[in-house]
């Protein structure tokens, strides 16, 4: 059994491929997904967890780490949005209503970029995670700003499209972390 700490977005983006690979080479192995939270470092140090996958900047020192891929930011909009067609300029982004995902380790990066660019979104819905986000965007004219990998995964599941994010949100490295 291996316990892997990950965000809920990784359940959709990383776990299907990870599980398929593990089952192909070690069919008797059991995987357990756990949350990334304030106890992740302690869980890795004690051996209660084996691996953490994601953007976990507080695990930088004292832990082994390997970069898996860079992650930038995108926006999701309804494929039939009444005012947004082929691009999403910053002035349109500012005028539209938004759904915000407040959970996850990257949420503060987005908020910091908003402050730097003096952008105030009109958020009409806050969600703690990504569950249900694609259905909400597909059924409304709300914009969601989120990391590319989860954005592209959600877009493939619903009638939403991925657009370039008009803000300069810093990209992050998605890493795997483990302790000796």
Short mmCIF file of C-alpha atoms in Angstrom, two decimals:
data_model
loop_
_atom_site.label_atom_id
_atom_site.label_comp_id
_atom_site.label_asym_id
_atom_site.label_seq_id
_atom_site.Cartn_x
_atom_site.Cartn_y
_atom_site.Cartn_z
CA UNK A 1 0.00 0.00 0.00
CA UNK A 2 1.18 3.50 -0.87
CA UNK A 3 -0.36 6.66 0.57
CA UNK A 4 -0.09 9.63 -1.79
CA UNK A 5 -0.96 13.16 -0.67
CA UNK A 6 -2.56 15.17 -3.48
CA UNK A 7 -5.07 17.90 -4.19
CA UNK A 8 -8.55 17.03 -5.44
CA UNK A 9 -7.55 18.24 -8.91
CA UNK A 10 -4.96 15.47 -9.03
CA UNK A 11 -7.70 12.89 -8.49
CA UNK A 12 -8.96 13.85 -11.95
CA UNK A 13 -5.69 14.74 -13.69
CA UNK A 14 -2.99 12.44 -12.33
CA UNK A 15 -4.63 9.51 -10.57
CA UNK A 16 -6.14 7.81 -13.64
CA UNK A 17 -2.76 7.52 -15.39
CA UNK A 18 -0.90 6.73 -12.17
CA UNK A 19 -3.34 3.99 -11.25
CA UNK A 20 -3.20 2.47 -14.74
CA UNK A 21 0.60 2.39 -14.66
CA UNK A 22 0.77 0.91 -11.16
CA UNK A 23 -1.82 -1.74 -11.99
CA UNK A 24 0.09 -2.73 -15.13
CA UNK A 25 3.40 -3.29 -13.31
CA UNK A 26 2.22 -4.16 -9.78
CA UNK A 27 -1.42 -5.32 -9.85
CA UNK A 28 -1.52 -6.17 -6.13
CA UNK A 29 -0.47 -2.68 -4.99
CA UNK A 30 -3.11 -0.57 -3.29
CA UNK A 31 -3.05 3.24 -3.57
CA UNK A 32 -4.59 5.53 -0.97
CA UNK A 33 -5.14 9.21 -1.82
CA UNK A 34 -4.80 11.64 1.09
CA UNK A 35 -5.21 15.41 1.21
CA UNK A 36 -2.36 17.88 1.04
CA UNK A 37 -2.69 19.90 4.22
CA UNK A 38 -0.80 21.17 7.25
CA UNK A 39 -0.02 17.58 8.26
CA UNK A 40 1.59 16.52 4.98
CA UNK A 41 5.19 17.18 6.07
CA UNK A 42 4.70 15.24 9.30
CA UNK A 43 3.00 12.37 7.45
CA UNK A 44 5.92 12.09 5.01
CA UNK A 45 8.51 12.31 7.81
CA UNK A 46 6.81 9.60 9.86
CA UNK A 47 6.21 7.27 6.93
CA UNK A 48 2.43 7.59 7.28
CA UNK A 49 2.48 8.95 3.71
CA UNK A 50 4.88 7.87 0.98
CA UNK A 51 4.62 10.67 -1.56
CA UNK A 52 3.12 14.12 -2.09
CA UNK A 53 2.21 15.18 -5.63
CA UNK A 54 1.46 18.76 -6.60
CA UNK A 55 2.43 22.33 -5.84
CA UNK A 56 3.58 22.10 -2.22
CA UNK A 57 6.12 24.92 -1.76
CA UNK A 58 6.50 24.42 1.99
CA UNK A 59 8.07 20.99 1.34
CA UNK A 60 11.15 22.52 -0.29
CA UNK A 61 13.80 21.89 2.37
CA UNK A 62 14.43 18.57 4.05
CA UNK A 63 12.53 16.61 1.41
CA UNK A 64 13.56 14.99 -1.81
CA UNK A 65 11.73 16.40 -4.80
CA UNK A 66 11.47 15.93 -8.53
CA UNK A 67 9.79 18.30 -10.96
CA UNK A 68 7.15 16.53 -13.03
CA UNK A 69 5.89 19.40 -15.22
CA UNK A 70 5.35 23.17 -15.25
CA UNK A 71 1.81 24.47 -14.78
CA UNK A 72 0.46 27.77 -16.05
CA UNK A 73 -3.05 29.23 -15.69
CA UNK A 74 -6.07 29.25 -17.99
CA UNK A 75 -9.69 30.31 -17.92
CA UNK A 76 -12.72 28.13 -18.53
CA UNK A 77 -15.83 29.57 -20.15
CA UNK A 78 -19.04 28.13 -21.47
CA UNK A 79 -18.55 27.07 -25.10
CA UNK A 80 -21.69 29.07 -25.93
CA UNK A 81 -20.84 32.10 -23.79
CA UNK A 82 -22.94 35.04 -25.02
CA UNK A 83 -20.11 37.62 -24.89
CA UNK A 84 -16.85 35.66 -25.16
CA UNK A 85 -15.88 34.09 -28.46
CA UNK A 86 -12.27 33.41 -29.51
CA UNK A 87 -10.26 35.40 -26.97
CA UNK A 88 -10.55 36.79 -23.48
CA UNK A 89 -9.04 40.27 -23.20
CA UNK A 90 -8.33 41.65 -19.74
CA UNK A 91 -11.07 44.30 -19.94
CA UNK A 92 -13.67 41.62 -20.70
CA UNK A 93 -12.27 39.43 -17.91
CA UNK A 94 -12.75 42.30 -15.44
CA UNK A 95 -16.36 42.96 -16.52
CA UNK A 96 -17.60 39.37 -16.37
CA UNK A 97 -18.84 37.37 -13.37
CA UNK A 98 -16.60 34.66 -11.93
CA UNK A 99 -16.63 31.42 -9.99
CA UNK A 100 -13.62 31.13 -7.67
CA UNK A 101 -12.02 27.96 -6.36
CA UNK A 102 -10.66 28.99 -2.98
CA UNK A 103 -9.06 25.69 -1.97
CA UNK A 104 -5.78 24.32 -3.18
CA UNK A 105 -2.20 25.45 -2.86
CA UNK A 106 -2.26 27.67 -5.96
CA UNK A 107 -5.22 29.87 -4.95
CA UNK A 108 -2.93 32.41 -3.26
CA UNK A 109 -0.82 32.74 -6.43
CA UNK A 110 -3.94 33.77 -8.33
CA UNK A 111 -4.97 36.24 -5.63
CA UNK A 112 -1.47 37.76 -5.60
CA UNK A 113 -1.55 38.18 -9.40
CA UNK A 114 -4.98 39.85 -9.14
CA UNK A 115 -3.58 42.31 -6.61
CA UNK A 116 -0.47 43.02 -8.73
CA UNK A 117 -2.62 43.78 -11.78
CA UNK A 118 -5.23 45.64 -9.70
CA UNK A 119 -7.96 43.31 -10.89
CA UNK A 120 -11.03 42.78 -8.76
CA UNK A 121 -13.18 39.92 -9.97
CA UNK A 122 -16.90 39.97 -9.36
CA UNK A 123 -17.13 36.51 -7.77
CA UNK A 124 -20.71 35.25 -7.56
CA UNK A 125 -19.80 31.73 -6.41
CA UNK A 126 -16.95 30.33 -4.30
CA UNK A 127 -16.12 26.62 -4.28
CA UNK A 128 -13.70 24.84 -1.95
CA UNK A 129 -12.47 22.57 -4.76
CA UNK A 130 -12.87 21.63 -8.40
CA UNK A 131 -15.69 19.10 -8.02
CA UNK A 132 -18.65 20.34 -10.03
CA UNK A 133 -16.79 23.27 -11.58
CA UNK A 134 -17.15 22.12 -15.20
CA UNK A 135 -20.91 21.63 -14.80
CA UNK A 136 -21.28 25.09 -13.29
CA UNK A 137 -19.28 26.78 -16.05
CA UNK A 138 -21.14 24.79 -18.74
CA UNK A 139 -24.51 25.90 -17.36
CA UNK A 140 -23.69 29.60 -16.76
CA UNK A 141 -21.81 32.57 -18.17
CA UNK A 142 -19.26 32.51 -15.30
CA UNK A 143 -15.50 32.46 -15.85
CA UNK A 144 -13.23 30.15 -13.84
CA UNK A 145 -9.48 30.82 -13.58
CA UNK A 146 -7.47 27.73 -12.71
CA UNK A 147 -4.30 25.75 -13.39
CA UNK A 148 -4.01 24.44 -16.95
CA UNK A 149 -3.97 20.71 -16.25
CA UNK A 150 -7.22 20.67 -14.29
CA UNK A 151 -8.71 23.19 -16.73
CA UNK A 152 -7.98 21.01 -19.74
CA UNK A 153 -9.20 17.90 -17.95
CA UNK A 154 -12.49 19.56 -16.97
CA UNK A 155 -12.94 20.98 -20.48
CA UNK A 156 -12.69 17.49 -21.92
CA UNK A 157 -15.57 16.38 -19.66
CA UNK A 158 -18.06 19.18 -20.33
CA UNK A 159 -19.21 21.84 -22.79
CA UNK A 160 -16.58 24.36 -21.78
CA UNK A 161 -13.57 25.77 -23.53
CA UNK A 162 -10.09 26.66 -22.36
CA UNK A 163 -8.89 30.20 -22.97
CA UNK A 164 -5.59 31.92 -22.28
CA UNK A 165 -5.59 33.67 -18.92
CA UNK A 166 -5.27 37.43 -19.48
CA UNK A 167 -3.35 37.89 -16.21
CA UNK A 168 0.31 37.25 -15.57
CA UNK A 169 -0.20 34.50 -13.00
CA UNK A 170 3.19 32.87 -12.35
CA UNK A 171 3.48 29.29 -13.49
CA UNK A 172 4.51 26.72 -10.90
CA UNK A 173 6.32 23.42 -11.01
CA UNK A 174 4.27 20.38 -10.12
CA UNK A 175 6.56 18.08 -8.17
CA UNK A 176 6.66 14.81 -6.33
CA UNK A 177 8.04 15.05 -2.79
CA UNK A 178 9.22 12.31 -0.47
CA UNK A 179 11.20 11.92 2.73
CA UNK A 180 14.15 9.62 3.35
#
